[in-house]
N, CA, C and O atoms as a Maestro MAE file, in Angstrom:
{
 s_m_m2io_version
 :::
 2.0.0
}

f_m_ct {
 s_m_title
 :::
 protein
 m_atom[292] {
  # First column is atom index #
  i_m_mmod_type
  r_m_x_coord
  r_m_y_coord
  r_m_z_coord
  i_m_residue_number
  s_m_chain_name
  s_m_pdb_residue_name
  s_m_pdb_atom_name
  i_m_atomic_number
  :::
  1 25 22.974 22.409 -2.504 1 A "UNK " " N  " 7
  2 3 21.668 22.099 -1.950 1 A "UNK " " CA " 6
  3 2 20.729 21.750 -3.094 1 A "UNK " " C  " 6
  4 15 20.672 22.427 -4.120 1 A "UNK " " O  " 8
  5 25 20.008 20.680 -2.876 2 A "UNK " " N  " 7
  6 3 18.621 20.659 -3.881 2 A "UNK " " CA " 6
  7 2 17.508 20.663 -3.308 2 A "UNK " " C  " 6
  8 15 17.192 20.419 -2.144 2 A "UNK " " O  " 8
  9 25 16.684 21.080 -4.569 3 A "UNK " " N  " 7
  10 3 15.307 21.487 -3.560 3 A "UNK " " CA " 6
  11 2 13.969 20.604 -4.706 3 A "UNK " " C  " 6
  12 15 13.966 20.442 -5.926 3 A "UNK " " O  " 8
  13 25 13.263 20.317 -3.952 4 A "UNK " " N  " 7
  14 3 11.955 19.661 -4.377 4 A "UNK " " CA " 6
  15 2 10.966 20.289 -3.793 4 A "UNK " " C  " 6
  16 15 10.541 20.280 -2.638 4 A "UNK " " O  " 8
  17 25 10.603 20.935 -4.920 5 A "UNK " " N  " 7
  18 3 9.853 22.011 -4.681 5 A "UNK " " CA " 6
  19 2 8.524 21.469 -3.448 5 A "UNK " " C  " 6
  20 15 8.487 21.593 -2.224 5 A "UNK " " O  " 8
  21 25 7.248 20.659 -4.723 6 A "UNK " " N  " 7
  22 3 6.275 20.124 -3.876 6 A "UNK " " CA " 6
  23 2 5.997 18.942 -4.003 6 A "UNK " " C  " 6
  24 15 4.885 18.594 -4.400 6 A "UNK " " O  " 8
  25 25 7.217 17.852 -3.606 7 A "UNK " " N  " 7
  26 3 6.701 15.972 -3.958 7 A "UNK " " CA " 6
  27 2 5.481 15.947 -3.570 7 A "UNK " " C  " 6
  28 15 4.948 16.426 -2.569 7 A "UNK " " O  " 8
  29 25 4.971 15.208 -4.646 8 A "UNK " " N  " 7
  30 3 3.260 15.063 -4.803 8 A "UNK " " CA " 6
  31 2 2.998 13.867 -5.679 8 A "UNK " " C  " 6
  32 15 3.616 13.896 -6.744 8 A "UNK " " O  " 8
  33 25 2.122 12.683 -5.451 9 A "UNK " " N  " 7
  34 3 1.996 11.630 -6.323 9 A "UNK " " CA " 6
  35 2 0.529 11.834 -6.343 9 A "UNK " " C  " 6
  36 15 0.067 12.077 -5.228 9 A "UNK " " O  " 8
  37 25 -0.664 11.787 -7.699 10 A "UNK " " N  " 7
  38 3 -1.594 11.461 -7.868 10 A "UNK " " CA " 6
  39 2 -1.586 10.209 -6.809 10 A "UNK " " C  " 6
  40 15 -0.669 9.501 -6.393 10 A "UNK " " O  " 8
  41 25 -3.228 10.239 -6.507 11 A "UNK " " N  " 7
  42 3 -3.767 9.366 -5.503 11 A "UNK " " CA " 6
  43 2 -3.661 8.141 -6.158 11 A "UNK " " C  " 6
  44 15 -3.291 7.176 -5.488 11 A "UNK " " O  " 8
  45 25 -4.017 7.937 -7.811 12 A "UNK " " N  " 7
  46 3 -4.186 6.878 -8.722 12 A "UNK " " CA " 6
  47 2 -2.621 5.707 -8.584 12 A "UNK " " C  " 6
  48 15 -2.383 4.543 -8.906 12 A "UNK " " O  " 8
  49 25 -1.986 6.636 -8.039 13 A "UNK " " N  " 7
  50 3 -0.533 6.407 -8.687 13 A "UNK " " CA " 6
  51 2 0.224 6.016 -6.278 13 A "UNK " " C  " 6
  52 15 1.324 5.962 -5.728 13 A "UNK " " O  " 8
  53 25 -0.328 5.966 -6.103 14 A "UNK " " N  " 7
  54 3 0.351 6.218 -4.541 14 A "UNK " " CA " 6
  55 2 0.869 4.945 -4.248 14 A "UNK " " C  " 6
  56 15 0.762 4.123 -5.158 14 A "UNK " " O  " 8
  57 25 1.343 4.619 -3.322 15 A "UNK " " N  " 7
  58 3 1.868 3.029 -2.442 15 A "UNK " " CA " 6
  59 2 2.521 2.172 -4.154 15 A "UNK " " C  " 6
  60 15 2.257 1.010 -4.461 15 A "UNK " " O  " 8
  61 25 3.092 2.823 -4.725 16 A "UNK " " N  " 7
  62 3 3.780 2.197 -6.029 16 A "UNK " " CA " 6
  63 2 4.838 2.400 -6.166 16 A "UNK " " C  " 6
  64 15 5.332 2.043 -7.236 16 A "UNK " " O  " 8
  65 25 5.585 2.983 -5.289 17 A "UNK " " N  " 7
  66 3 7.108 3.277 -4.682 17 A "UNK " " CA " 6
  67 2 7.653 4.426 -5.903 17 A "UNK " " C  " 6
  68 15 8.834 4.775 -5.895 17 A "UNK " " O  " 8
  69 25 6.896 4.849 -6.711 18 A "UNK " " N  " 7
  70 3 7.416 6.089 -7.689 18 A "UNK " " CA " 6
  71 2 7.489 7.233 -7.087 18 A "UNK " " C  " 6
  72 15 8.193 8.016 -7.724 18 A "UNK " " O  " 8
  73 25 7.008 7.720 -6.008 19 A "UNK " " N  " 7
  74 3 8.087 8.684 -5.444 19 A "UNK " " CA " 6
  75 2 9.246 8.453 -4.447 19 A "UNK " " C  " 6
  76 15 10.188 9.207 -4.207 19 A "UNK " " O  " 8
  77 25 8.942 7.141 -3.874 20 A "UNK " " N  " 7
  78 3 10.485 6.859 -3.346 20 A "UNK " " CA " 6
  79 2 11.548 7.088 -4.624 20 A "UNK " " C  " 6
  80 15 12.440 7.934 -4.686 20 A "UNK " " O  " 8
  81 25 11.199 6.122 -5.583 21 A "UNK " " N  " 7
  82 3 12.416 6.018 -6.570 21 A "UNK " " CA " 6
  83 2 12.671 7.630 -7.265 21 A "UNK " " C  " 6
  84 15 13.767 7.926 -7.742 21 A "UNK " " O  " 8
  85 25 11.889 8.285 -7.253 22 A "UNK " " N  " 7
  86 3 11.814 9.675 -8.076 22 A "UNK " " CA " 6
  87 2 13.193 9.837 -6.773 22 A "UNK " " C  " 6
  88 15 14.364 9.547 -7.021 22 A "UNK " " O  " 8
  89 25 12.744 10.308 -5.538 23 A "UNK " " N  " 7
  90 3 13.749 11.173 -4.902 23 A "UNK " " CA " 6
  91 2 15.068 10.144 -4.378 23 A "UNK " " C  " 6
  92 15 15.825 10.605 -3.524 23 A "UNK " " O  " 8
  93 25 15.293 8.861 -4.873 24 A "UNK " " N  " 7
  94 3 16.395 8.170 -4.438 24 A "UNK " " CA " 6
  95 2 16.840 8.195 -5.826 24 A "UNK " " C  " 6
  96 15 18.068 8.150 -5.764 24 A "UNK " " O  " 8
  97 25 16.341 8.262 -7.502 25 A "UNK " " N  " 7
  98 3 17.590 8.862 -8.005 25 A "UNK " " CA " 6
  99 2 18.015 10.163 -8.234 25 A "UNK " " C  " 6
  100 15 18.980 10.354 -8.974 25 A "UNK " " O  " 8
  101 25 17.336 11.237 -7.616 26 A "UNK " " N  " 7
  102 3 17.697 12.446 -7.432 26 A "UNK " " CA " 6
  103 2 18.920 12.270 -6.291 26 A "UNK " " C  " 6
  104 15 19.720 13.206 -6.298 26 A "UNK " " O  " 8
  105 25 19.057 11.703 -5.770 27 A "UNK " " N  " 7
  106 3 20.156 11.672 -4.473 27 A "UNK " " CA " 6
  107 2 21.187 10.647 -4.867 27 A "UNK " " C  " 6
  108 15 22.283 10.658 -4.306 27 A "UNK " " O  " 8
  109 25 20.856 9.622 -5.945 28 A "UNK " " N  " 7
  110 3 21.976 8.786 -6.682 28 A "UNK " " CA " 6
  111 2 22.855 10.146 -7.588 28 A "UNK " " C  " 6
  112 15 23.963 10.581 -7.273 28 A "UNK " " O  " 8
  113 25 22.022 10.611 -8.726 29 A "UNK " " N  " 7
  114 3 22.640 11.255 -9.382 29 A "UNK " " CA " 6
  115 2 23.088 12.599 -8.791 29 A "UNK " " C  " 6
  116 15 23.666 13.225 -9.680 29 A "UNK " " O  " 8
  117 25 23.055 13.200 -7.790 30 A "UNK " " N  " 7
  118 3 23.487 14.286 -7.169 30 A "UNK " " CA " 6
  119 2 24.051 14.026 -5.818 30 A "UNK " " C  " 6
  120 15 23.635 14.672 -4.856 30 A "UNK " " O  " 8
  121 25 24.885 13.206 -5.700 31 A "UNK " " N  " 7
  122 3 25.912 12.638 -4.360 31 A "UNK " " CA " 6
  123 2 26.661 14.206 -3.475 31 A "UNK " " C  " 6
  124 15 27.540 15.062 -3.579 31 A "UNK " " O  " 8
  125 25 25.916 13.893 -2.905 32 A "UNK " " N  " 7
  126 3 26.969 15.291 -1.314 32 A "UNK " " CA " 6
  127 2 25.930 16.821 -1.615 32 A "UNK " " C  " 6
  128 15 26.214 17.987 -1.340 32 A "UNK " " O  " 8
  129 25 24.685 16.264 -2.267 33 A "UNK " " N  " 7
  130 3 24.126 17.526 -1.558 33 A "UNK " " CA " 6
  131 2 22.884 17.004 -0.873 33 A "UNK " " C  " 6
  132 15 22.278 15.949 -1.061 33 A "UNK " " O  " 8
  133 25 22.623 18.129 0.078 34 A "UNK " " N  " 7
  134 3 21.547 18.401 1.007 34 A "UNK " " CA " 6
  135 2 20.504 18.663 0.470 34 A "UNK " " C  " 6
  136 15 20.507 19.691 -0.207 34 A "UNK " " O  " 8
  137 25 18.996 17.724 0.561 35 A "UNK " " N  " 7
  138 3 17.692 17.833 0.035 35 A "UNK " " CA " 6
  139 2 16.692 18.392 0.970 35 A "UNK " " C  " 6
  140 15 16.494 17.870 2.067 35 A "UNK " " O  " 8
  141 25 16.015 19.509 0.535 36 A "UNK " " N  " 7
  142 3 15.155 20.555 1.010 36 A "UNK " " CA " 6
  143 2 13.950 20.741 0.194 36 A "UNK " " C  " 6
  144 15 13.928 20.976 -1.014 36 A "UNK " " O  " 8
  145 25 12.819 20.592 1.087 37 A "UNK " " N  " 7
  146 3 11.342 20.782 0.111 37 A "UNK " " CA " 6
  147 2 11.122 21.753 0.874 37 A "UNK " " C  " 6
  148 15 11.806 22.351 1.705 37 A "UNK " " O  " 8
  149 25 9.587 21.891 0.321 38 A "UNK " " N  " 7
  150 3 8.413 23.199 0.233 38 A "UNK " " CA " 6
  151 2 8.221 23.270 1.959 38 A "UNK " " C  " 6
  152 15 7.846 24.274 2.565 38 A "UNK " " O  " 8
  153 25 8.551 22.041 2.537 39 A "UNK " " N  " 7
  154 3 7.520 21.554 3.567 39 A "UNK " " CA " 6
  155 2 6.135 21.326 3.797 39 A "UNK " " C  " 6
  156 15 5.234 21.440 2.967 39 A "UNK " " O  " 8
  157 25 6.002 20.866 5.457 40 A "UNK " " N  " 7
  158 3 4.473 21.062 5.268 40 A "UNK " " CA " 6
  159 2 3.651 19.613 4.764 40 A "UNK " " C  " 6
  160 15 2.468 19.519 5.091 40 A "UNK " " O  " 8
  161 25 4.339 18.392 3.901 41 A "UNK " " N  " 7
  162 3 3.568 17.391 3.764 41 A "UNK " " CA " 6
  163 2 4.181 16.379 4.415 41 A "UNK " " C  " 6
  164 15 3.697 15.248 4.421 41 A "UNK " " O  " 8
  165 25 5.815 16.821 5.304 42 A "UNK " " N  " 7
  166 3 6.624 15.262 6.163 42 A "UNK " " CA " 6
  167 2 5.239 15.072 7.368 42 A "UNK " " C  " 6
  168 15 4.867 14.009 7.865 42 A "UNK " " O  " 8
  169 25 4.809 16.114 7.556 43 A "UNK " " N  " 7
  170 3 3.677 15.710 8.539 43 A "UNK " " CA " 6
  171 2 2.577 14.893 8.599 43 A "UNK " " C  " 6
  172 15 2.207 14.288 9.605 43 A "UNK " " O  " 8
  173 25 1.888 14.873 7.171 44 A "UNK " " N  " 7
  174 3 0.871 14.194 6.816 44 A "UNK " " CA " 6
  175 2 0.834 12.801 6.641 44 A "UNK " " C  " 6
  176 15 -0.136 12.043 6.673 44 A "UNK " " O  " 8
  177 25 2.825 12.409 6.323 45 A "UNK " " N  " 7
  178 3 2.969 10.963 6.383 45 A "UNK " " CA " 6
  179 2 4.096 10.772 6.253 45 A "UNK " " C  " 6
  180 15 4.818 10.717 5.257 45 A "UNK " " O  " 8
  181 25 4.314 10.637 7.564 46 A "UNK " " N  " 7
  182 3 5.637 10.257 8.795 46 A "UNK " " CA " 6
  183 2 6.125 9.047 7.731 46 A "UNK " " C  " 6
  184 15 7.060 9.000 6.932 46 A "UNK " " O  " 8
  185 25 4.904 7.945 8.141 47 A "UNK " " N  " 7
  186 3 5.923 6.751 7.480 47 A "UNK " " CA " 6
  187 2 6.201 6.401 6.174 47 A "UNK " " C  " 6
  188 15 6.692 5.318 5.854 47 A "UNK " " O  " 8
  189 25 5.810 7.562 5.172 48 A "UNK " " N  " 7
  190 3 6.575 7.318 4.032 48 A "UNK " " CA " 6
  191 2 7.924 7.986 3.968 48 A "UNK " " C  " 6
  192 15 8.828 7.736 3.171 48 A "UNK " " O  " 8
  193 25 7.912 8.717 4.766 49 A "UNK " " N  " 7
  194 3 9.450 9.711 4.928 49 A "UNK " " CA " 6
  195 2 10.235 8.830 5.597 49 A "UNK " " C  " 6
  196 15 11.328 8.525 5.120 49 A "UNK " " O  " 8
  197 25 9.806 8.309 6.762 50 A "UNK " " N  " 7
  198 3 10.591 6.980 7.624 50 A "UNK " " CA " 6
  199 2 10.924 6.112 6.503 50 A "UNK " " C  " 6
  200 15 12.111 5.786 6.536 50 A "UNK " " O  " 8
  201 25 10.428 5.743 5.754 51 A "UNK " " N  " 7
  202 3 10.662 4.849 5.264 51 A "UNK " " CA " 6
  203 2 11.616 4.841 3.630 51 A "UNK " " C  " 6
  204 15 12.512 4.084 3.256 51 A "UNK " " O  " 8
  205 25 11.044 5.869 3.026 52 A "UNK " " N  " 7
  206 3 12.299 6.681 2.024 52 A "UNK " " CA " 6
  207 2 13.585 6.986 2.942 52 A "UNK " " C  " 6
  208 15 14.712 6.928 2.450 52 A "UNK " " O  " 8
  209 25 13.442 7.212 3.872 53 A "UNK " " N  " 7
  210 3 14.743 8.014 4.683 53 A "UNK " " CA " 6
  211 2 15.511 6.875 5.188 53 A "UNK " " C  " 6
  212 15 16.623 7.237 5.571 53 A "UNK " " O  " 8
  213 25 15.342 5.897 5.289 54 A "UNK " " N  " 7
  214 3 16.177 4.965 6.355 54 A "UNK " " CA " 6
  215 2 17.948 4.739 5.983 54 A "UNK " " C  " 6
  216 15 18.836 4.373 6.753 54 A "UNK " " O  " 8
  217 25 18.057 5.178 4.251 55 A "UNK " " N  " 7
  218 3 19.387 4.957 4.010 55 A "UNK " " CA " 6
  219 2 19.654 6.057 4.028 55 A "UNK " " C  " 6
  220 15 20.884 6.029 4.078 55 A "UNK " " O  " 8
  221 25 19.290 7.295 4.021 56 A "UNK " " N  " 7
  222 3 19.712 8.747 4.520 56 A "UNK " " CA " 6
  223 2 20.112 9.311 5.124 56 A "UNK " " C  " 6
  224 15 19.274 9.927 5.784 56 A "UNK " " O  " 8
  225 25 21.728 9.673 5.509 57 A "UNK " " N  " 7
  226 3 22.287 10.268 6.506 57 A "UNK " " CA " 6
  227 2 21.375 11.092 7.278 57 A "UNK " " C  " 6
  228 15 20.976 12.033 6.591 57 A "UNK " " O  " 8
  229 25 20.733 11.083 8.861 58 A "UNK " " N  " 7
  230 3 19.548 12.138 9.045 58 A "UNK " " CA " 6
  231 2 18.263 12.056 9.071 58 A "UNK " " C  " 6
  232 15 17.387 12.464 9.833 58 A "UNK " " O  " 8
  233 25 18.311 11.071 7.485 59 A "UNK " " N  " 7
  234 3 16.724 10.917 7.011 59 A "UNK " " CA " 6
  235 2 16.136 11.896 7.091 59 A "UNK " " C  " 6
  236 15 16.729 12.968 7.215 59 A "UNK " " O  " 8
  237 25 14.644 11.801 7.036 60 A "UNK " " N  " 7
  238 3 14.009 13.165 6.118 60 A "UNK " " CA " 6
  239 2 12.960 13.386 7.195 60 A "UNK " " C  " 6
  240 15 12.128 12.583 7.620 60 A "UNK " " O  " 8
  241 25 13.235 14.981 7.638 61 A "UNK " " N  " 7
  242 3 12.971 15.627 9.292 61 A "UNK " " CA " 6
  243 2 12.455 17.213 9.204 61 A "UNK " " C  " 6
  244 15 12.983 18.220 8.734 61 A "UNK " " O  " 8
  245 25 11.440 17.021 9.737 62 A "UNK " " N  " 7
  246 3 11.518 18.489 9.976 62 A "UNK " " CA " 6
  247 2 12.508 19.679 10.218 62 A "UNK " " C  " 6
  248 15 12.575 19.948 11.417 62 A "UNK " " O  " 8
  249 25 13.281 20.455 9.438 63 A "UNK " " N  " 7
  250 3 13.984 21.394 10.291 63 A "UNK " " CA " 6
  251 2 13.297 22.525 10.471 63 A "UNK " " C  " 6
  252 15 12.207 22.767 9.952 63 A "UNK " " O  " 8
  253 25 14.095 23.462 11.430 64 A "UNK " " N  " 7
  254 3 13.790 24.499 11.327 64 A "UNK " " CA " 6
  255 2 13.918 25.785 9.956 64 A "UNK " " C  " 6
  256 15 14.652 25.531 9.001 64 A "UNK " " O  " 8
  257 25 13.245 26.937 10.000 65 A "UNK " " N  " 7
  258 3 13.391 27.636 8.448 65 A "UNK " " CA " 6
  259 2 14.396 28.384 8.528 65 A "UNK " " C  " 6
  260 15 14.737 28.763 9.649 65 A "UNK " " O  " 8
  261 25 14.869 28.649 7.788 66 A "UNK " " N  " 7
  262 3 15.811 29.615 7.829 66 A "UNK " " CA " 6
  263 2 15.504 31.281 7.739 66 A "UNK " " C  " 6
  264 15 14.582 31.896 7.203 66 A "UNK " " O  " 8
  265 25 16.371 31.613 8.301 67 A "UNK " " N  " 7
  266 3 15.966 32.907 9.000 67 A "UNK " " CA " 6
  267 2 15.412 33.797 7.944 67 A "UNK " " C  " 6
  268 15 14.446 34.487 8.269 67 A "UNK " " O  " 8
  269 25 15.858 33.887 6.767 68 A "UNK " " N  " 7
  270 3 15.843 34.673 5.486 68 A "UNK " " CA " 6
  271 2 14.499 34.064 4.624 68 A "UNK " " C  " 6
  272 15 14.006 34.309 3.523 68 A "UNK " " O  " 8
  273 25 14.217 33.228 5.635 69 A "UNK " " N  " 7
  274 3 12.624 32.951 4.536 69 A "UNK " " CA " 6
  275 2 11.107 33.534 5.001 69 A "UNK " " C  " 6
  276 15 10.940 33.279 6.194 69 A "UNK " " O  " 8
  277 25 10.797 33.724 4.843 70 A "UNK " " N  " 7
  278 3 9.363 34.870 5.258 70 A "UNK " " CA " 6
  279 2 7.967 33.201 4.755 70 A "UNK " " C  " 6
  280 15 8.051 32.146 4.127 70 A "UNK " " O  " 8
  281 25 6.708 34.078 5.656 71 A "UNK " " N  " 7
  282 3 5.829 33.257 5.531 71 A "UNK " " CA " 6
  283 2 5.655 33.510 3.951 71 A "UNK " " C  " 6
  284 15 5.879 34.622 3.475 71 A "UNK " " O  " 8
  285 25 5.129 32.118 2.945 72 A "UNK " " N  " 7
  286 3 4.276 32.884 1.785 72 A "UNK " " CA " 6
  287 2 5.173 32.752 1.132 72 A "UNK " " C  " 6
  288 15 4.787 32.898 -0.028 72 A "UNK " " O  " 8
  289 25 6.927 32.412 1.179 73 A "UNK " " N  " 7
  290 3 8.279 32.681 0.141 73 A "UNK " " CA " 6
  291 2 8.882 33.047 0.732 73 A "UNK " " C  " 6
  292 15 10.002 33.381 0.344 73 A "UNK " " O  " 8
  :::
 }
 m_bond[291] {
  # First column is bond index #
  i_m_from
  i_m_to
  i_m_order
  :::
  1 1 2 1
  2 2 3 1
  3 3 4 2
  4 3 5 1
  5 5 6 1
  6 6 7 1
  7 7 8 2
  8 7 9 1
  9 9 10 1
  10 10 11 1
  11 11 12 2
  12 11 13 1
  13 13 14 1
  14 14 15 1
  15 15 16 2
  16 15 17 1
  17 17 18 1
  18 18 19 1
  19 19 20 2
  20 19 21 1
  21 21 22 1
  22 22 23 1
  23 23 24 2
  24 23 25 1
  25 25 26 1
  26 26 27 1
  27 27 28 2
  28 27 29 1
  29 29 30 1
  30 30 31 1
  31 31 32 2
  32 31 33 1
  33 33 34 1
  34 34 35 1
  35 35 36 2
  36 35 37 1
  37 37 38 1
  38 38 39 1
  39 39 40 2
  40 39 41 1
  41 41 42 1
  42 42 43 1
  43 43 44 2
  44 43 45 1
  45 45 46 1
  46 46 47 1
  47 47 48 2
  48 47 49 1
  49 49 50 1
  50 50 51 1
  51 51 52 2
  52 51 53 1
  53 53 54 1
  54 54 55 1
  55 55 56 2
  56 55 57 1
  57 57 58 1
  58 58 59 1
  59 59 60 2
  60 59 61 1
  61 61 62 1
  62 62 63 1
  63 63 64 2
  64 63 65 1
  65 65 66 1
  66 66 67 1
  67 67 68 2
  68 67 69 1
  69 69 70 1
  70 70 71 1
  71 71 72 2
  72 71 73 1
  73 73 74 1
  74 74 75 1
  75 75 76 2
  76 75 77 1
  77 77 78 1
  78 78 79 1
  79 79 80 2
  80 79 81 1
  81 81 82 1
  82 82 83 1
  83 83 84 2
  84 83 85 1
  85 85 86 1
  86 86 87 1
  87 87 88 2
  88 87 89 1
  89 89 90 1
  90 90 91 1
  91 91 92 2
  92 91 93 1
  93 93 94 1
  94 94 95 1
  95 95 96 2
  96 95 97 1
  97 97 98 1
  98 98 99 1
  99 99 100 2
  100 99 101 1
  101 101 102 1
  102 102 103 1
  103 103 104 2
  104 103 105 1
  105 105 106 1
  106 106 107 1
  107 107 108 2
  108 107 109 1
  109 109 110 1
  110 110 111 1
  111 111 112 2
  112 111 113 1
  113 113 114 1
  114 114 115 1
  115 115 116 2
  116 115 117 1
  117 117 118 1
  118 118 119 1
  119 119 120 2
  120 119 121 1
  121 121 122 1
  122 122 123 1
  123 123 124 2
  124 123 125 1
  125 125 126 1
  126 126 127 1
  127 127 128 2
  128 127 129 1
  129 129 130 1
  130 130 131 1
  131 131 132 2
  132 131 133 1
  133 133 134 1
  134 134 135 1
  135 135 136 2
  136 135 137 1
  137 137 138 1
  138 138 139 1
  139 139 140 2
  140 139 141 1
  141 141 142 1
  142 142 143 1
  143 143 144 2
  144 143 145 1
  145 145 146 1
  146 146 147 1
  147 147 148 2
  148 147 149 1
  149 149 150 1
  150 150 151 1
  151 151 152 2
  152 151 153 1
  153 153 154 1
  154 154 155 1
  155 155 156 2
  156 155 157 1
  157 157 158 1
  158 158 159 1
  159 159 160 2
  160 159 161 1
  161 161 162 1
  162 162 163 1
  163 163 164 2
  164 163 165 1
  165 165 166 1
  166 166 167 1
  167 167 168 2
  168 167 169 1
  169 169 170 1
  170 170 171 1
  171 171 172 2
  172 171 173 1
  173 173 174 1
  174 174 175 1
  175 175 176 2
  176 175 177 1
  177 177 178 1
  178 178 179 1
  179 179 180 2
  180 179 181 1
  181 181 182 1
  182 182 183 1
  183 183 184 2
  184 183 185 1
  185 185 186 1
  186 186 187 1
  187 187 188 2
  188 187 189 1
  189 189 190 1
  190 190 191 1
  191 191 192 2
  192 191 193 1
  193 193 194 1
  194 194 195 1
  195 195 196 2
  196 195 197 1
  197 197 198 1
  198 198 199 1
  199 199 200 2
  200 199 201 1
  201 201 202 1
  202 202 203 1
  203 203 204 2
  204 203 205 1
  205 205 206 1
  206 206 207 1
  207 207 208 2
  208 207 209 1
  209 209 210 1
  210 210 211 1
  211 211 212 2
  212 211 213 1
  213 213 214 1
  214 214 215 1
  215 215 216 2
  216 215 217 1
  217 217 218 1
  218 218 219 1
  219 219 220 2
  220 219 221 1
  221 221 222 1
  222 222 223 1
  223 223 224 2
  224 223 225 1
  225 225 226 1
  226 226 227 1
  227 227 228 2
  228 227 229 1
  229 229 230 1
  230 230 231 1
  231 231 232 2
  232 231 233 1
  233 233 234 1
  234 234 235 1
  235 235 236 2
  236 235 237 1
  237 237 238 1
  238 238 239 1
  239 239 240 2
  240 239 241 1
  241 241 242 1
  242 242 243 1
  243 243 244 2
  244 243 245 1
  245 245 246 1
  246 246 247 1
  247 247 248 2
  248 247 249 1
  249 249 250 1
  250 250 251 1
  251 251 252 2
  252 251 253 1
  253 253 254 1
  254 254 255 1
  255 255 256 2
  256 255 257 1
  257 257 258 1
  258 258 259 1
  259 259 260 2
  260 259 261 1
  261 261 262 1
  262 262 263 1
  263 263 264 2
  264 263 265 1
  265 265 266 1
  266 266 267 1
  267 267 268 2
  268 267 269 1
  269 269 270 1
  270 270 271 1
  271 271 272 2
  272 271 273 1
  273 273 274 1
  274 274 275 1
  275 275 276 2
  276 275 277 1
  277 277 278 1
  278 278 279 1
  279 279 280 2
  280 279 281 1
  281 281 282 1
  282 282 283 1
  283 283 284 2
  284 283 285 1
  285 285 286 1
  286 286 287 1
  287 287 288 2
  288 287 289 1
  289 289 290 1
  290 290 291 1
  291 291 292 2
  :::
 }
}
């Protein structure tokens, strides 16, 4: 599993495709694992996740938490 903690691009820096490319070569160079964030920002903007996600088995979705995680950590 990998985890990204909190993808975040300065505002200065946004619609410049550097966090697409940040998390598509994290998923080039780490082939057959499952990518998991902080959550909490796929909400704020659907269509950059739609749109990073489209070659993504799944693409990039809300799941549910896992049972062993508590609010806060």
């Amino acid at each position: 599993m990998g985890w990204v903690e909190q993808p975040h691009t300065l505002p200065a820096y946004r619609r410049r495709g550097l966090a697409a490319a940040g998390l598509a070569a994290l998923r080039r160079e780490n082939p057959g694992y499952t990518w998991h964030t902080l959550g909490g920002h796929i909400d704020g903007s659907p269509a950059f996740w739609d749109t990073i996600g489209a070659d993504v088995p799944g693409g990039y979705r809300p799941r549910q938490v896992c049972e062993h995680v508590t609010a806060g950590g």
